[in-house]
PDB file of C-alpha atoms in Angstrom:
ATOM      1  CA  MET U 216      73.084 -54.832 128.347  1.00 48.00           C
ATOM      2  CA  ALA U 217      75.664 -55.131 126.289  1.00 50.00           C
ATOM      3  CA  VAL U 218      77.030 -52.158 124.520  1.00 50.00           C
ATOM      4  CA  VAL U 219      77.971 -52.568 121.453  1.00 48.00           C
ATOM      5  CA  LEU U 220      81.004 -50.084 119.665  1.00 51.00           C
ATOM      6  CA  ASP U 221      81.099 -49.950 115.559  1.00 50.00           C
ATOM      7  CA  ARG U 222      84.034 -48.635 114.767  1.00 52.00           C
ATOM      8  CA  ARG U 223      83.285 -47.887 110.838  1.00 50.00           C
ATOM      9  CA  LEU U 224      81.650 -45.077 112.497  1.00 47.00           C
ATOM     10  CA  SER U 225      83.322 -42.785 115.144  1.00 47.00           C
ATOM     11  CA  SER U 226      85.274 -41.341 112.058  1.00 46.00           C
ATOM     12  CA  ARG U 227      81.528 -39.579 111.944  1.00 45.00           C
ATOM     13  CA  LEU U 228      81.816 -37.913 115.803  1.00 43.00           C
ATOM     14  CA  ARG U 229      82.975 -33.659 115.155  1.00 44.00           C
ATOM     15  CA  TRP U 230      84.763 -33.304 118.293  1.00 46.00           C
ATOM     16  CA  TYR U 231      84.605 -28.263 119.426  1.00 45.00           C
ATOM     17  CA  ARG U 232      87.765 -28.224 119.951  1.00 49.00           C
ATOM     18  CA  GLY U 233      87.084 -24.596 120.089  1.00 54.00           C
ATOM     19  CA  PRO U 234      87.962 -21.700 117.065  1.00 53.00           C
ATOM     20  CA  SER U 235      89.602 -22.032 114.930  1.00 53.00           C
ATOM     21  CA  ALA U 236      93.171 -19.847 114.660  1.00 51.00           C
ATOM     22  CA  PRO U 237      91.398 -17.430 111.424  1.00 56.00           C
ATOM     23  CA  ALA U 238      87.930 -16.790 113.954  1.00 50.00           C
ATOM     24  CA  ALA U 239      90.541 -16.768 117.085  1.00 46.00           C
ATOM     25  CA  ALA U 240      92.329 -13.771 115.472  1.00 47.00           C
ATOM     26  CA  GLU U 241      89.155 -11.785 114.212  1.00 79.00           C
ATOM     27  CA  LEU U 242      88.620 -10.359 118.143  1.00 82.00           C
ATOM     28  CA  ARG U 243      90.633  -7.074 117.983  1.00 86.00           C
ATOM     29  CA  LEU U 244      90.589  -4.047 119.280  1.00 84.00           C
ATOM     30  CA  ARG U 245      90.848  -1.077 116.579  1.00 84.00           C
ATOM     31  CA  ASP U 246      89.665   2.613 116.592  1.00 83.00           C
ATOM     32  CA  PRO U 247      87.318   3.916 113.717  1.00 82.00           C
ATOM     33  CA  GLY U 248      89.062   7.280 113.437  1.00 82.00           C
ATOM     34  CA  ARG U 249      85.738   8.798 115.849  1.00 85.00           C
ATOM     35  CA  PRO U 250      88.092  10.922 118.351  1.00 86.00           C
ATOM     36  CA  GLY U 251      87.397   9.633 122.325  1.00 88.00           C
ATOM     37  CA  CYS U 252      86.188   5.726 120.991  1.00 92.00           C
ATOM     38  CA  TRP U 253      87.343   1.994 120.320  1.00 93.00           C
ATOM     39  CA  VAL U 254      85.331  -1.106 118.273  1.00 94.00           C
ATOM     40  CA  LEU U 255      85.760  -4.458 119.510  1.00 95.00           C
ATOM     41  CA  HIS U 256      85.468  -6.789 117.344  1.00 94.00           C
ATOM     42  CA  ALA U 257      84.650  -9.800 118.261  1.00 92.00           C
ATOM     43  CA  GLY U 258      84.495 -12.218 115.759  1.00 90.00           C
ATOM     44  CA  THR U 259      82.078 -15.300 114.502  1.00 91.00           C
ATOM     45  CA  GLU U 260      81.957 -16.828 117.705  1.00 92.00           C
ATOM     46  CA  LEU U 261      82.521 -15.617 121.790  1.00 92.00           C
ATOM     47  CA  ASP U 262      82.657 -19.018 123.486  1.00 92.00           C
ATOM     48  CA  ALA U 263      84.439 -19.360 127.220  1.00 90.00           C
ATOM     49  CA  ALA U 264      87.464 -20.201 125.417  1.00 92.00           C
ATOM     50  CA  ARG U 265      87.598 -16.930 124.198  1.00 93.00           C
ATOM     51  CA  MET U 266      85.981 -15.502 127.174  1.00 93.00           C
ATOM     52  CA  PRO U 267      89.685 -14.342 129.205  1.00 94.00           C
ATOM     53  CA  PRO U 268      90.862 -12.188 126.014  1.00 95.00           C
ATOM     54  CA  PHE U 269      87.578 -11.052 125.003  1.00 95.00           C
ATOM     55  CA  PHE U 270      87.374  -9.313 128.369  1.00 95.00           C
ATOM     56  CA  SER U 271      91.186  -8.471 128.353  1.00 94.00           C
ATOM     57  CA  LEU U 272      90.535  -5.885 125.203  1.00 94.00           C
ATOM     58  CA  LEU U 273      86.964  -4.968 126.799  1.00 95.00           C
ATOM     59  CA  ASP U 274      88.427  -4.343 130.388  1.00 94.00           C
ATOM     60  CA  ARG U 275      92.295  -2.056 128.495  1.00 93.00           C
ATOM     61  CA  ALA U 276      89.597  -0.011 125.895  1.00 93.00           C
ATOM     62  CA  VAL U 277      87.416   0.893 128.590  1.00 93.00           C
ATOM     63  CA  HIS U 278      90.119   2.108 130.758  1.00 93.00           C
ATOM     64  CA  SER U 279      91.396   4.620 128.030  1.00 89.00           C
ATOM     65  CA  SER U 280      91.109   7.100 127.522  1.00 85.00           C
ATOM     66  CA  ALA U 281      87.657   6.128 125.167  1.00 90.00           C
ATOM     67  CA  ARG U 282      83.677   7.340 125.943  1.00 94.00           C
ATOM     68  CA  VAL U 283      82.398   5.680 124.036  1.00 95.00           C
ATOM     69  CA  VAL U 284      83.430   1.845 123.127  1.00 96.00           C
ATOM     70  CA  VAL U 285      81.280   0.131 120.436  1.00 96.00           C
ATOM     71  CA  VAL U 286      81.632  -4.004 121.442  1.00 96.00           C
ATOM     72  CA  ASP U 287      81.052  -5.245 116.792  1.00 95.00           C
ATOM     73  CA  LEU U 288      78.396  -8.248 117.332  1.00 95.00           C
ATOM     74  CA  ARG U 289      77.275  -8.115 113.711  1.00 93.00           C
ATOM     75  CA  GLU U 290      79.176 -10.948 112.907  1.00 92.00           C
ATOM     76  CA  THR U 291      79.024 -13.162 115.668  1.00 92.00           C
ATOM     77  CA  GLU U 292      77.871 -16.634 115.053  1.00 91.00           C
ATOM     78  CA  PHE U 293      77.311 -18.118 118.424  1.00 93.00           C
ATOM     79  CA  LEU U 294      77.035 -15.648 121.843  1.00 94.00           C
ATOM     80  CA  SER U 295      77.895 -17.680 125.016  1.00 95.00           C
ATOM     81  CA  ILE U 296      75.005 -16.858 127.991  1.00 95.00           C
ATOM     82  CA  ARG U 297      78.194 -16.555 130.538  1.00 95.00           C
ATOM     83  CA  ILE U 298      79.312 -13.951 128.504  1.00 96.00           C
ATOM     84  CA  ALA U 299      76.421 -12.259 127.586  1.00 96.00           C
ATOM     85  CA  ALA U 300      75.971 -12.111 131.597  1.00 96.00           C
ATOM     86  CA  MET U 301      78.677 -10.114 132.001  1.00 95.00           C
ATOM     87  CA  LEU U 302      78.725  -7.273 129.951  1.00 96.00           C
ATOM     88  CA  GLY U 303      75.580  -5.975 132.152  1.00 94.00           C
ATOM     89  CA  SER U 304      78.398  -6.214 134.128  1.00 95.00           C
ATOM     90  CA  ALA U 305      80.534  -5.225 132.047  1.00 96.00           C
ATOM     91  CA  LYS U 306      78.115  -1.566 131.192  1.00 96.00           C
ATOM     92  CA  CYS U 307      77.725  -1.366 134.973  1.00 95.00           C
ATOM     93  CA  GLU U 308      81.908  -1.723 135.717  1.00 94.00           C
ATOM     94  CA  ALA U 309      81.945   0.833 131.866  1.00 95.00           C
ATOM     95  CA  TRP U 310      79.751   3.058 133.275  1.00 95.00           C
ATOM     96  CA  ALA U 311      81.270   3.880 135.733  1.00 94.00           C
ATOM     97  CA  ALA U 312      84.590   4.913 134.997  1.00 93.00           C
ATOM     98  CA  GLY U 313      83.349   7.287 132.678  1.00 94.00           C
ATOM     99  CA  VAL U 314      82.329   5.004 129.902  1.00 95.00           C
ATOM    100  CA  ASP U 315      79.231   4.780 127.585  1.00 95.00           C
ATOM    101  CA  LEU U 316      79.674   1.038 126.451  1.00 96.00           C
ATOM    102  CA  ARG U 317      77.785   0.424 123.160  1.00 96.00           C
ATOM    103  CA  LEU U 318      76.266  -3.338 120.929  1.00 96.00           C
ATOM    104  CA  LEU U 319      75.782  -3.660 117.336  1.00 94.00           C
ATOM    105  CA  THR U 320      74.216  -6.338 116.728  1.00 92.00           C
ATOM    106  CA  GLY U 321      73.269  -8.330 114.367  1.00 82.00           C
ATOM    107  CA  GLY U 322      71.850 -12.100 114.702  1.00 87.00           C
ATOM    108  CA  ARG U 323      68.810 -13.574 115.706  1.00 91.00           C
ATOM    109  CA  GLU U 324      71.400 -15.875 118.171  1.00 91.00           C
ATOM    110  CA  VAL U 325      72.860 -12.672 119.573  1.00 94.00           C
ATOM    111  CA  GLU U 326      70.022 -10.718 120.001  1.00 94.00           C
ATOM    112  CA  ARG U 327      68.052 -14.255 121.758  1.00 95.00           C
ATOM    113  CA  ALA U 328      71.586 -14.957 123.501  1.00 95.00           C
ATOM    114  CA  LEU U 329      71.171 -10.611 125.272  1.00 96.00           C
ATOM    115  CA  ASP U 330      67.719 -11.794 125.701  1.00 95.00           C
ATOM    116  CA  LEU U 331      68.092 -15.103 127.983  1.00 95.00           C
ATOM    117  CA  VAL U 332      70.068 -12.908 130.702  1.00 96.00           C
ATOM    118  CA  GLY U 333      67.595  -9.907 130.568  1.00 96.00           C
ATOM    119  CA  VAL U 334      70.659  -7.107 129.522  1.00 96.00           C
ATOM    120  CA  ARG U 335      69.380  -6.851 126.428  1.00 95.00           C
ATOM    121  CA  PRO U 336      67.549  -3.350 127.542  1.00 95.00           C
ATOM    122  CA  LEU U 337      70.856  -2.144 128.917  1.00 94.00           C
ATOM    123  CA  PHE U 338      72.045  -1.400 126.086  1.00 95.00           C
ATOM    124  CA  ARG U 339      70.573   0.733 123.389  1.00 93.00           C
ATOM    125  CA  TYR U 340      70.043  -0.763 119.429  1.00 91.00           C
ATOM    126  CA  TYR U 341      72.166   1.065 116.674  1.00 92.00           C
ATOM    127  CA  GLU U 342      71.947   0.605 112.906  1.00 89.00           C
ATOM    128  CA  SER U 343      75.013   1.081 111.673  1.00 91.00           C
ATOM    129  CA  LEU U 344      78.952   0.931 113.310  1.00 91.00           C
ATOM    130  CA  ASP U 345      78.793   5.349 112.591  1.00 91.00           C
ATOM    131  CA  ALA U 346      75.876   6.152 114.374  1.00 91.00           C
ATOM    132  CA  ALA U 347      77.103   3.415 117.594  1.00 91.00           C
ATOM    133  CA  SER U 348      80.238   5.843 117.398  1.00 89.00           C
ATOM    134  CA  GLU U 349      79.564   9.083 117.549  1.00 87.00           C
ATOM    135  CA  PRO U 350      79.315  10.680 120.592  1.00 80.00           C
ATOM    136  CA  GLU U 351      75.528  11.380 123.156  1.00 74.00           C
ATOM    137  CA  GLN U 352      73.941  14.725 122.220  1.00 60.00           C
ATOM    138  CA  HIS U 353      72.975  15.694 124.989  1.00 52.00           C
TER     139      HIS U 353
END
């Protein structure tokens, strides 16, 4: 069996090099203007390359004086299965620290990843950032 390489077609190959610089810059932690709350914007892609900075920011928010931490996934188009599974562990760790970790989702791709790993039932549904960042009424 012979292998034939046609160099004319090599220019059509696309290599995945991780998120672009603007996409990486979208990962940020911000104060929504409500006392005791932080919002972590996940950006458009949460893949293996972005896992360390994502969980570093999440850990920083959980171990601050916040009572509520919202992970905003509304603009996220790709959520890796590994990160989806680790969000379940992060929910348990946050709960042990007295922090309510909440998800704000928007896309089917994100919901599917959360469903596949079985962590979606751990998180309530919220319609807006205002609703997700409000303190729980007991």
